[in-house]
């Protein structure tokens, strides 16, 4: 029953099992519901009455994730919040708002997540062929939307990510056992930043990533960040295309003084990075940087507009840089 402040976890578990057995949609009517434990949604469609109508509140800040598993799993049209949050600590997935665990052909659409102790939406354990769309992620302890651990063929589009504890949207590939690089990722049409504590959109190890038509503003670190990091032992970067984005007033935090756009390698190799027709304005400290002592190969900037009022417009310290028809470089 909604709105009675009692734990609804057992009822949700039973309803999810019945929906899977009968091949039906699990519909959650309007109202507020309480979950005391991690809820697993396995191979079914779970749908609320709307982001502003159906609210699921997790009461245990250490074990409140909604976990997606199986093939064809979908969640839609509800809000998930934590009643209280704990410290980020080790960033355990149990403290995320939503965790996609090896699911295939999954959909997260029109979901509003807030106040998780770790990530807002975590896509991990080789999850594949999924979409995160039309959702709102805010007030998280870690990244807003994070893709890692061999995940592939993921589209993240038309989301709003604001006030998160780390990067807004991140592709991260660690050198961890047999993990493959996160690959074939599309990040399109998102609006991110607005007081977030780290980068706007980042690729820290990964291949075949398309970043296009996004808005990034008011992040503490770089608006767009492409990197191989020694401190996190990340994998190489290859084939990243960045088209038609706007990046405004990022890199606010001192003393790091990140540029609006930063390409950085402290280990490994970055290659085949292309920026086309982006508008990069009002950097808090500088415009575009290509930095680091590791291997940076081909980086192309074509048709971009850079309007820089603070610090150097460009600091190209490494790499094979090709400049074509840019303004303000």
mmCIF file of C-alpha atoms in Angstrom:
data_model
loop_
_atom_site.group_PDB
_atom_site.id
_atom_site.type_symbol
_atom_site.label_atom_id
_atom_site.label_comp_id
_atom_site.label_asym_id
_atom_site.label_seq_id
_atom_site.Cartn_x
_atom_site.Cartn_y
_atom_site.Cartn_z
ATOM 1 C CA UNK A 1 0.000 0.000 0.000
ATOM 2 C CA UNK A 2 1.269 3.456 -0.867
ATOM 3 C CA UNK A 3 1.730 6.293 1.561
ATOM 4 C CA UNK A 4 1.576 4.246 4.780
ATOM 5 C CA UNK A 5 5.298 4.545 5.705
ATOM 6 C CA UNK A 6 5.553 0.753 6.047
ATOM 7 C CA UNK A 7 8.138 -1.414 4.332
ATOM 8 C CA UNK A 8 6.898 -2.522 0.898
ATOM 9 C CA UNK A 9 9.965 -4.611 -0.005
ATOM 10 C CA UNK A 10 8.317 -8.043 0.305
ATOM 11 C CA UNK A 11 5.358 -6.954 -1.815
ATOM 12 C CA UNK A 12 7.683 -5.689 -4.554
ATOM 13 C CA UNK A 13 9.677 -8.937 -4.559
ATOM 14 C CA UNK A 14 6.500 -10.985 -4.921
ATOM 15 C CA UNK A 15 5.096 -8.708 -7.625
ATOM 16 C CA UNK A 16 8.356 -8.874 -9.598
ATOM 17 C CA UNK A 17 8.373 -12.673 -9.415
ATOM 18 C CA UNK A 18 4.744 -12.853 -10.535
ATOM 19 C CA UNK A 19 5.357 -10.418 -13.410
ATOM 20 C CA UNK A 20 8.248 -12.528 -14.682
ATOM 21 C CA UNK A 21 6.311 -15.784 -14.348
ATOM 22 C CA UNK A 22 3.268 -14.386 -16.152
ATOM 23 C CA UNK A 23 5.159 -12.269 -18.705
ATOM 24 C CA UNK A 24 3.436 -9.082 -17.606
ATOM 25 C CA UNK A 25 4.442 -5.521 -16.819
ATOM 26 C CA UNK A 26 4.904 -4.692 -13.144
ATOM 27 C CA UNK A 27 2.987 -1.416 -12.749
ATOM 28 C CA UNK A 28 3.475 0.753 -9.668
ATOM 29 C CA UNK A 29 0.548 3.129 -9.082
ATOM 30 C CA UNK A 30 1.026 6.699 -7.949
ATOM 31 C CA UNK A 31 2.172 7.171 -4.377
ATOM 32 C CA UNK A 32 5.140 6.774 -2.060
ATOM 33 C CA UNK A 33 6.606 3.322 -1.369
ATOM 34 C CA UNK A 34 9.344 2.211 1.029
ATOM 35 C CA UNK A 35 12.102 -0.317 0.316
ATOM 36 C CA UNK A 36 14.295 -1.656 3.124
ATOM 37 C CA UNK A 37 16.666 -3.702 0.935
ATOM 38 C CA UNK A 38 18.138 -3.943 -2.553
ATOM 39 C CA UNK A 39 15.384 -4.606 -5.089
ATOM 40 C CA UNK A 40 16.294 -6.839 -8.047
ATOM 41 C CA UNK A 41 14.402 -6.336 -11.312
ATOM 42 C CA UNK A 42 15.203 -9.335 -13.501
ATOM 43 C CA UNK A 43 14.044 -9.575 -17.110
ATOM 44 C CA UNK A 44 10.766 -7.672 -16.651
ATOM 45 C CA UNK A 45 9.340 -4.214 -17.295
ATOM 46 C CA UNK A 46 8.719 -2.187 -14.126
ATOM 47 C CA UNK A 47 6.802 1.018 -14.743
ATOM 48 C CA UNK A 48 5.503 3.753 -12.463
ATOM 49 C CA UNK A 49 2.823 6.367 -13.021
ATOM 50 C CA UNK A 50 5.427 9.095 -13.700
ATOM 51 C CA UNK A 51 8.534 10.715 -12.236
ATOM 52 C CA UNK A 52 6.370 13.067 -10.219
ATOM 53 C CA UNK A 53 3.730 10.477 -9.317
ATOM 54 C CA UNK A 54 5.473 7.298 -8.137
ATOM 55 C CA UNK A 55 8.320 7.454 -5.590
ATOM 56 C CA UNK A 56 10.372 4.543 -4.242
ATOM 57 C CA UNK A 57 12.333 5.471 -1.108
ATOM 58 C CA UNK A 58 15.211 3.287 0.081
ATOM 59 C CA UNK A 59 15.736 3.434 3.837
ATOM 60 C CA UNK A 60 19.138 1.691 4.106
ATOM 61 C CA UNK A 61 21.838 3.969 2.653
ATOM 62 C CA UNK A 62 24.252 1.028 2.424
ATOM 63 C CA UNK A 63 21.869 -1.376 0.634
ATOM 64 C CA UNK A 64 19.329 0.518 -1.411
ATOM 65 C CA UNK A 65 20.172 -0.003 -5.069
ATOM 66 C CA UNK A 66 17.622 -1.091 -7.637
ATOM 67 C CA UNK A 67 19.528 -3.828 -9.490
ATOM 68 C CA UNK A 68 18.764 -4.619 -13.149
ATOM 69 C CA UNK A 69 19.520 -8.106 -14.436
ATOM 70 C CA UNK A 70 18.583 -10.400 -17.307
ATOM 71 C CA UNK A 71 17.578 -9.662 -20.887
ATOM 72 C CA UNK A 72 14.981 -7.104 -21.831
ATOM 73 C CA UNK A 73 14.711 -5.556 -18.386
ATOM 74 C CA UNK A 74 13.183 -2.066 -18.343
ATOM 75 C CA UNK A 75 12.411 0.495 -15.672
ATOM 76 C CA UNK A 76 10.348 3.567 -16.458
ATOM 77 C CA UNK A 77 8.429 6.497 -15.066
ATOM 78 C CA UNK A 78 9.231 6.705 -11.360
ATOM 79 C CA UNK A 79 11.497 8.411 -8.857
ATOM 80 C CA UNK A 80 14.004 6.616 -6.629
ATOM 81 C CA UNK A 81 15.433 8.424 -3.614
ATOM 82 C CA UNK A 82 17.286 7.548 -0.449
ATOM 83 C CA UNK A 83 15.797 8.616 2.854
ATOM 84 C CA UNK A 84 19.325 9.260 4.156
ATOM 85 C CA UNK A 85 22.768 8.931 2.626
ATOM 86 C CA UNK A 86 26.038 7.552 3.943
ATOM 87 C CA UNK A 87 29.565 8.524 3.013
ATOM 88 C CA UNK A 88 30.724 7.422 -0.419
ATOM 89 C CA UNK A 89 33.460 5.298 1.186
ATOM 90 C CA UNK A 90 34.507 2.510 -1.175
ATOM 91 C CA UNK A 91 31.736 3.383 -3.609
ATOM 92 C CA UNK A 92 30.064 -0.001 -3.253
ATOM 93 C CA UNK A 93 27.429 -0.725 -5.886
ATOM 94 C CA UNK A 94 24.924 -1.530 -3.160
ATOM 95 C CA UNK A 95 24.866 2.216 -2.437
ATOM 96 C CA UNK A 96 24.014 3.257 -5.999
ATOM 97 C CA UNK A 97 20.538 4.329 -6.940
ATOM 98 C CA UNK A 98 20.380 1.988 -9.962
ATOM 99 C CA UNK A 99 22.922 -0.724 -10.823
ATOM 100 C CA UNK A 100 22.819 -2.500 -14.186
ATOM 101 C CA UNK A 101 24.480 -5.854 -13.492
ATOM 102 C CA UNK A 102 25.301 -7.728 -16.727
ATOM 103 C CA UNK A 103 21.856 -6.966 -18.176
ATOM 104 C CA UNK A 104 21.338 -7.018 -21.931
ATOM 105 C CA UNK A 105 18.847 -5.028 -24.023
ATOM 106 C CA UNK A 106 17.943 -2.938 -21.012
ATOM 107 C CA UNK A 107 16.102 0.400 -20.809
ATOM 108 C CA UNK A 108 16.144 3.087 -18.123
ATOM 109 C CA UNK A 109 13.742 5.817 -19.213
ATOM 110 C CA UNK A 110 12.093 8.767 -17.458
ATOM 111 C CA UNK A 111 13.561 7.775 -14.104
ATOM 112 C CA UNK A 112 14.492 10.380 -11.492
ATOM 113 C CA UNK A 113 17.248 9.406 -9.033
ATOM 114 C CA UNK A 114 18.479 11.434 -6.097
ATOM 115 C CA UNK A 115 20.590 11.244 -2.933
ATOM 116 C CA UNK A 116 22.454 7.984 -3.513
ATOM 117 C CA UNK A 117 25.609 7.547 -1.442
ATOM 118 C CA UNK A 118 27.527 6.284 -4.498
ATOM 119 C CA UNK A 119 26.616 6.500 -8.218
ATOM 120 C CA UNK A 120 23.255 7.520 -9.551
ATOM 121 C CA UNK A 121 23.151 4.991 -12.422
ATOM 122 C CA UNK A 122 25.958 2.413 -12.663
ATOM 123 C CA UNK A 123 26.279 0.231 -15.789
ATOM 124 C CA UNK A 124 28.707 -2.592 -15.083
ATOM 125 C CA UNK A 125 29.710 -6.266 -15.317
ATOM 126 C CA UNK A 126 29.666 -6.347 -19.130
ATOM 127 C CA UNK A 127 26.165 -4.949 -19.465
ATOM 128 C CA UNK A 128 25.357 -4.531 -23.148
ATOM 129 C CA UNK A 129 22.942 -2.994 -25.641
ATOM 130 C CA UNK A 130 21.107 -0.676 -23.327
ATOM 131 C CA UNK A 131 19.683 2.821 -23.165
ATOM 132 C CA UNK A 132 19.609 5.408 -20.392
ATOM 133 C CA UNK A 133 17.289 8.174 -21.542
ATOM 134 C CA UNK A 134 15.118 11.113 -20.507
ATOM 135 C CA UNK A 135 16.124 10.762 -16.873
ATOM 136 C CA UNK A 136 17.228 13.112 -14.080
ATOM 137 C CA UNK A 137 20.208 12.327 -11.849
ATOM 138 C CA UNK A 138 21.122 14.627 -8.974
ATOM 139 C CA UNK A 139 22.728 14.885 -5.544
ATOM 140 C CA UNK A 140 24.779 11.685 -5.731
ATOM 141 C CA UNK A 141 27.858 10.778 -3.725
ATOM 142 C CA UNK A 142 29.776 9.616 -6.811
ATOM 143 C CA UNK A 143 29.291 9.806 -10.608
ATOM 144 C CA UNK A 144 25.906 10.586 -12.056
ATOM 145 C CA UNK A 145 25.924 7.968 -14.868
ATOM 146 C CA UNK A 146 28.919 5.609 -14.924
ATOM 147 C CA UNK A 147 29.774 2.875 -17.462
ATOM 148 C CA UNK A 148 32.549 0.388 -16.681
ATOM 149 C CA UNK A 149 33.765 -3.251 -16.522
ATOM 150 C CA UNK A 150 33.573 -4.291 -20.199
ATOM 151 C CA UNK A 151 30.147 -2.737 -20.806
ATOM 152 C CA UNK A 152 29.356 -2.026 -24.467
ATOM 153 C CA UNK A 153 26.815 -0.655 -26.943
ATOM 154 C CA UNK A 154 25.209 1.750 -24.495
ATOM 155 C CA UNK A 155 23.318 4.923 -25.459
ATOM 156 C CA UNK A 156 22.978 7.717 -22.884
ATOM 157 C CA UNK A 157 20.738 10.441 -24.253
ATOM 158 C CA UNK A 158 18.526 13.355 -23.284
ATOM 159 C CA UNK A 159 19.295 13.145 -19.567
ATOM 160 C CA UNK A 160 19.813 15.943 -17.035
ATOM 161 C CA UNK A 161 22.662 15.402 -14.557
ATOM 162 C CA UNK A 162 23.271 18.061 -11.906
ATOM 163 C CA UNK A 163 24.929 18.556 -8.561
ATOM 164 C CA UNK A 164 26.581 15.128 -8.477
ATOM 165 C CA UNK A 165 29.522 14.174 -6.296
ATOM 166 C CA UNK A 166 31.951 13.284 -9.099
ATOM 167 C CA UNK A 167 31.749 13.128 -12.922
ATOM 168 C CA UNK A 168 28.347 13.685 -14.520
ATOM 169 C CA UNK A 169 28.641 11.036 -17.260
ATOM 170 C CA UNK A 170 31.688 8.771 -17.253
ATOM 171 C CA UNK A 171 33.141 5.980 -19.372
ATOM 172 C CA UNK A 172 35.839 4.275 -17.303
ATOM 173 C CA UNK A 173 37.923 1.226 -18.299
ATOM 174 C CA UNK A 174 40.232 -0.138 -15.626
ATOM 175 C CA UNK A 175 43.067 -2.609 -16.204
ATOM 176 C CA UNK A 176 41.381 -5.221 -14.075
ATOM 177 C CA UNK A 177 41.878 -8.896 -14.910
ATOM 178 C CA UNK A 178 40.303 -9.794 -18.237
ATOM 179 C CA UNK A 179 38.226 -6.622 -18.530
ATOM 180 C CA UNK A 180 37.842 -5.322 -22.059
ATOM 181 C CA UNK A 181 37.652 -1.580 -22.667
ATOM 182 C CA UNK A 182 34.206 -0.051 -22.427
ATOM 183 C CA UNK A 183 33.212 0.334 -26.072
ATOM 184 C CA UNK A 184 30.619 1.555 -28.558
ATOM 185 C CA UNK A 185 29.138 4.204 -26.318
ATOM 186 C CA UNK A 186 26.941 7.085 -27.505
ATOM 187 C CA UNK A 187 26.491 10.090 -25.196
ATOM 188 C CA UNK A 188 24.027 12.406 -26.913
ATOM 189 C CA UNK A 189 21.780 15.348 -26.112
ATOM 190 C CA UNK A 190 22.430 15.469 -22.369
ATOM 191 C CA UNK A 191 22.476 18.597 -20.178
ATOM 192 C CA UNK A 192 25.020 18.205 -17.391
ATOM 193 C CA UNK A 193 26.994 20.046 -14.727
ATOM 194 C CA UNK A 194 25.463 22.740 -12.538
ATOM 195 C CA UNK A 195 27.582 22.420 -9.419
ATOM 196 C CA UNK A 196 28.881 18.901 -10.033
ATOM 197 C CA UNK A 197 32.135 18.193 -8.223
ATOM 198 C CA UNK A 198 34.336 16.858 -11.026
ATOM 199 C CA UNK A 199 34.129 16.551 -14.831
ATOM 200 C CA UNK A 200 31.121 16.936 -17.086
ATOM 201 C CA UNK A 201 31.642 14.105 -19.598
ATOM 202 C CA UNK A 202 34.711 11.907 -19.252
ATOM 203 C CA UNK A 203 36.323 9.000 -21.082
ATOM 204 C CA UNK A 204 38.983 7.471 -18.858
ATOM 205 C CA UNK A 205 39.910 4.473 -20.956
ATOM 206 C CA UNK A 206 37.566 3.287 -23.712
ATOM 207 C CA UNK A 207 37.095 2.792 -27.433
ATOM 208 C CA UNK A 208 34.563 3.919 -30.040
ATOM 209 C CA UNK A 209 32.857 6.622 -28.024
ATOM 210 C CA UNK A 210 30.644 9.299 -29.604
ATOM 211 C CA UNK A 211 29.928 12.462 -27.607
ATOM 212 C CA UNK A 212 27.562 14.793 -29.456
ATOM 213 C CA UNK A 213 25.024 17.577 -28.990
ATOM 214 C CA UNK A 214 25.500 17.798 -25.224
ATOM 215 C CA UNK A 215 25.512 20.872 -22.981
ATOM 216 C CA UNK A 216 28.101 21.028 -20.207
ATOM 217 C CA UNK A 217 28.284 23.922 -17.755
ATOM 218 C CA UNK A 218 29.571 24.872 -14.303
ATOM 219 C CA UNK A 219 31.611 21.823 -13.303
ATOM 220 C CA UNK A 220 34.501 21.952 -10.872
ATOM 221 C CA UNK A 221 36.873 20.155 -13.262
ATOM 222 C CA UNK A 222 37.081 19.948 -17.072
ATOM 223 C CA UNK A 223 33.839 20.009 -19.015
ATOM 224 C CA UNK A 224 34.992 17.275 -21.403
ATOM 225 C CA UNK A 225 37.859 15.050 -20.213
ATOM 226 C CA UNK A 226 39.589 12.321 -22.226
ATOM 227 C CA UNK A 227 42.309 10.511 -20.359
ATOM 228 C CA UNK A 228 44.430 7.505 -19.531
ATOM 229 C CA UNK A 229 45.165 7.786 -15.826
ATOM 230 C CA UNK A 230 48.040 6.096 -14.062
ATOM 231 C CA UNK A 231 46.567 6.769 -10.642
ATOM 232 C CA UNK A 232 43.513 4.645 -11.543
ATOM 233 C CA UNK A 233 45.412 2.253 -13.849
ATOM 234 C CA UNK A 234 43.006 2.825 -16.714
ATOM 235 C CA UNK A 235 43.152 1.346 -20.185
ATOM 236 C CA UNK A 236 44.017 3.153 -23.413
ATOM 237 C CA UNK A 237 41.718 5.507 -25.311
ATOM 238 C CA UNK A 238 41.058 5.013 -29.025
ATOM 239 C CA UNK A 239 38.491 6.461 -31.431
ATOM 240 C CA UNK A 240 36.616 9.140 -29.515
ATOM 241 C CA UNK A 241 34.566 11.619 -31.548
ATOM 242 C CA UNK A 242 33.238 14.818 -29.968
ATOM 243 C CA UNK A 243 30.710 16.682 -32.158
ATOM 244 C CA UNK A 244 28.537 19.772 -31.767
ATOM 245 C CA UNK A 245 28.706 20.124 -27.991
ATOM 246 C CA UNK A 246 28.655 23.342 -25.971
ATOM 247 C CA UNK A 247 30.997 23.628 -22.997
ATOM 248 C CA UNK A 248 30.639 26.732 -20.851
ATOM 249 C CA UNK A 249 32.406 27.863 -17.681
ATOM 250 C CA UNK A 250 33.946 24.650 -16.429
ATOM 251 C CA UNK A 251 37.205 23.886 -14.629
ATOM 252 C CA UNK A 252 36.206 26.128 -11.742
ATOM 253 C CA UNK A 253 38.145 24.425 -8.953
ATOM 254 C CA UNK A 254 41.532 25.694 -7.838
ATOM 255 C CA UNK A 255 44.410 24.915 -7.780
ATOM 256 C CA UNK A 256 43.774 22.308 -10.507
ATOM 257 C CA UNK A 257 42.670 25.046 -12.922
ATOM 258 C CA UNK A 258 41.408 22.617 -15.549
ATOM 259 C CA UNK A 259 40.620 23.981 -19.004
ATOM 260 C CA UNK A 260 37.125 23.634 -20.434
ATOM 261 C CA UNK A 261 38.396 20.674 -22.475
ATOM 262 C CA UNK A 262 41.282 18.491 -21.297
ATOM 263 C CA UNK A 263 43.036 15.551 -22.951
ATOM 264 C CA UNK A 264 45.503 13.998 -20.517
ATOM 265 C CA UNK A 265 47.670 10.860 -20.442
ATOM 266 C CA UNK A 266 49.836 9.824 -17.517
ATOM 267 C CA UNK A 267 50.211 6.254 -18.821
ATOM 268 C CA UNK A 268 49.292 4.247 -21.910
ATOM 269 C CA UNK A 269 48.120 5.741 -25.203
ATOM 270 C CA UNK A 270 45.456 8.134 -26.444
ATOM 271 C CA UNK A 271 44.818 8.043 -30.199
ATOM 272 C CA UNK A 272 42.256 9.057 -32.819
ATOM 273 C CA UNK A 273 40.435 11.759 -30.885
ATOM 274 C CA UNK A 274 38.437 14.205 -33.034
ATOM 275 C CA UNK A 275 36.594 17.375 -31.987
ATOM 276 C CA UNK A 276 34.204 18.731 -34.653
ATOM 277 C CA UNK A 277 32.103 21.909 -34.512
ATOM 278 C CA UNK A 278 32.035 22.352 -30.744
ATOM 279 C CA UNK A 279 31.503 25.702 -29.002
ATOM 280 C CA UNK A 280 33.816 26.107 -26.018
ATOM 281 C CA UNK A 281 33.291 29.296 -24.001
ATOM 282 C CA UNK A 282 34.120 31.156 -20.826
ATOM 283 C CA UNK A 283 36.526 28.691 -19.223
ATOM 284 C CA UNK A 284 37.115 29.534 -15.594
ATOM 285 C CA UNK A 285 40.899 29.331 -16.058
ATOM 286 C CA UNK A 286 41.761 28.372 -19.678
ATOM 287 C CA UNK A 287 40.358 26.983 -22.890
ATOM 288 C CA UNK A 288 41.708 23.656 -24.216
ATOM 289 C CA UNK A 289 44.590 21.537 -22.939
ATOM 290 C CA UNK A 290 46.427 18.476 -24.228
ATOM 291 C CA UNK A 291 48.715 17.406 -21.399
ATOM 292 C CA UNK A 292 50.636 14.528 -19.860
ATOM 293 C CA UNK A 293 53.890 12.673 -20.311
ATOM 294 C CA UNK A 294 52.559 9.405 -21.741
ATOM 295 C CA UNK A 295 51.769 8.727 -25.409
ATOM 296 C CA UNK A 296 49.258 11.006 -27.107
ATOM 297 C CA UNK A 297 48.988 10.423 -30.838
ATOM 298 C CA UNK A 298 46.432 11.896 -33.235
ATOM 299 C CA UNK A 299 44.167 14.644 -31.918
ATOM 300 C CA UNK A 300 42.165 16.704 -34.434
ATOM 301 C CA UNK A 301 40.208 19.919 -33.866
ATOM 302 C CA UNK A 302 38.058 20.920 -36.845
ATOM 303 C CA UNK A 303 35.539 23.734 -37.095
ATOM 304 C CA UNK A 304 35.415 24.484 -33.377
ATOM 305 C CA UNK A 305 34.763 27.895 -31.841
ATOM 306 C CA UNK A 306 36.762 28.815 -28.741
ATOM 307 C CA UNK A 307 35.824 31.976 -26.861
ATOM 308 C CA UNK A 308 38.256 32.253 -23.992
ATOM 309 C CA UNK A 309 38.495 35.133 -21.534
ATOM 310 C CA UNK A 310 40.651 33.679 -18.748
ATOM 311 C CA UNK A 311 44.161 32.296 -19.138
ATOM 312 C CA UNK A 312 45.601 30.666 -22.222
ATOM 313 C CA UNK A 313 43.295 29.758 -25.065
ATOM 314 C CA UNK A 314 45.172 26.520 -25.769
ATOM 315 C CA UNK A 315 47.948 24.626 -23.985
ATOM 316 C CA UNK A 316 49.097 21.862 -26.310
ATOM 317 C CA UNK A 317 51.984 20.172 -24.497
ATOM 318 C CA UNK A 318 51.875 16.743 -26.126
ATOM 319 C CA UNK A 319 50.365 14.869 -29.041
ATOM 320 C CA UNK A 320 50.129 15.115 -32.805
ATOM 321 C CA UNK A 321 47.694 18.031 -33.023
ATOM 322 C CA UNK A 322 45.877 18.822 -36.262
ATOM 323 C CA UNK A 323 43.969 22.127 -36.442
ATOM 324 C CA UNK A 324 41.479 22.815 -39.259
ATOM 325 C CA UNK A 325 39.231 25.869 -39.602
ATOM 326 C CA UNK A 326 38.884 26.622 -35.906
ATOM 327 C CA UNK A 327 38.084 30.025 -34.413
ATOM 328 C CA UNK A 328 39.870 31.438 -31.391
ATOM 329 C CA UNK A 329 42.721 28.898 -31.129
#
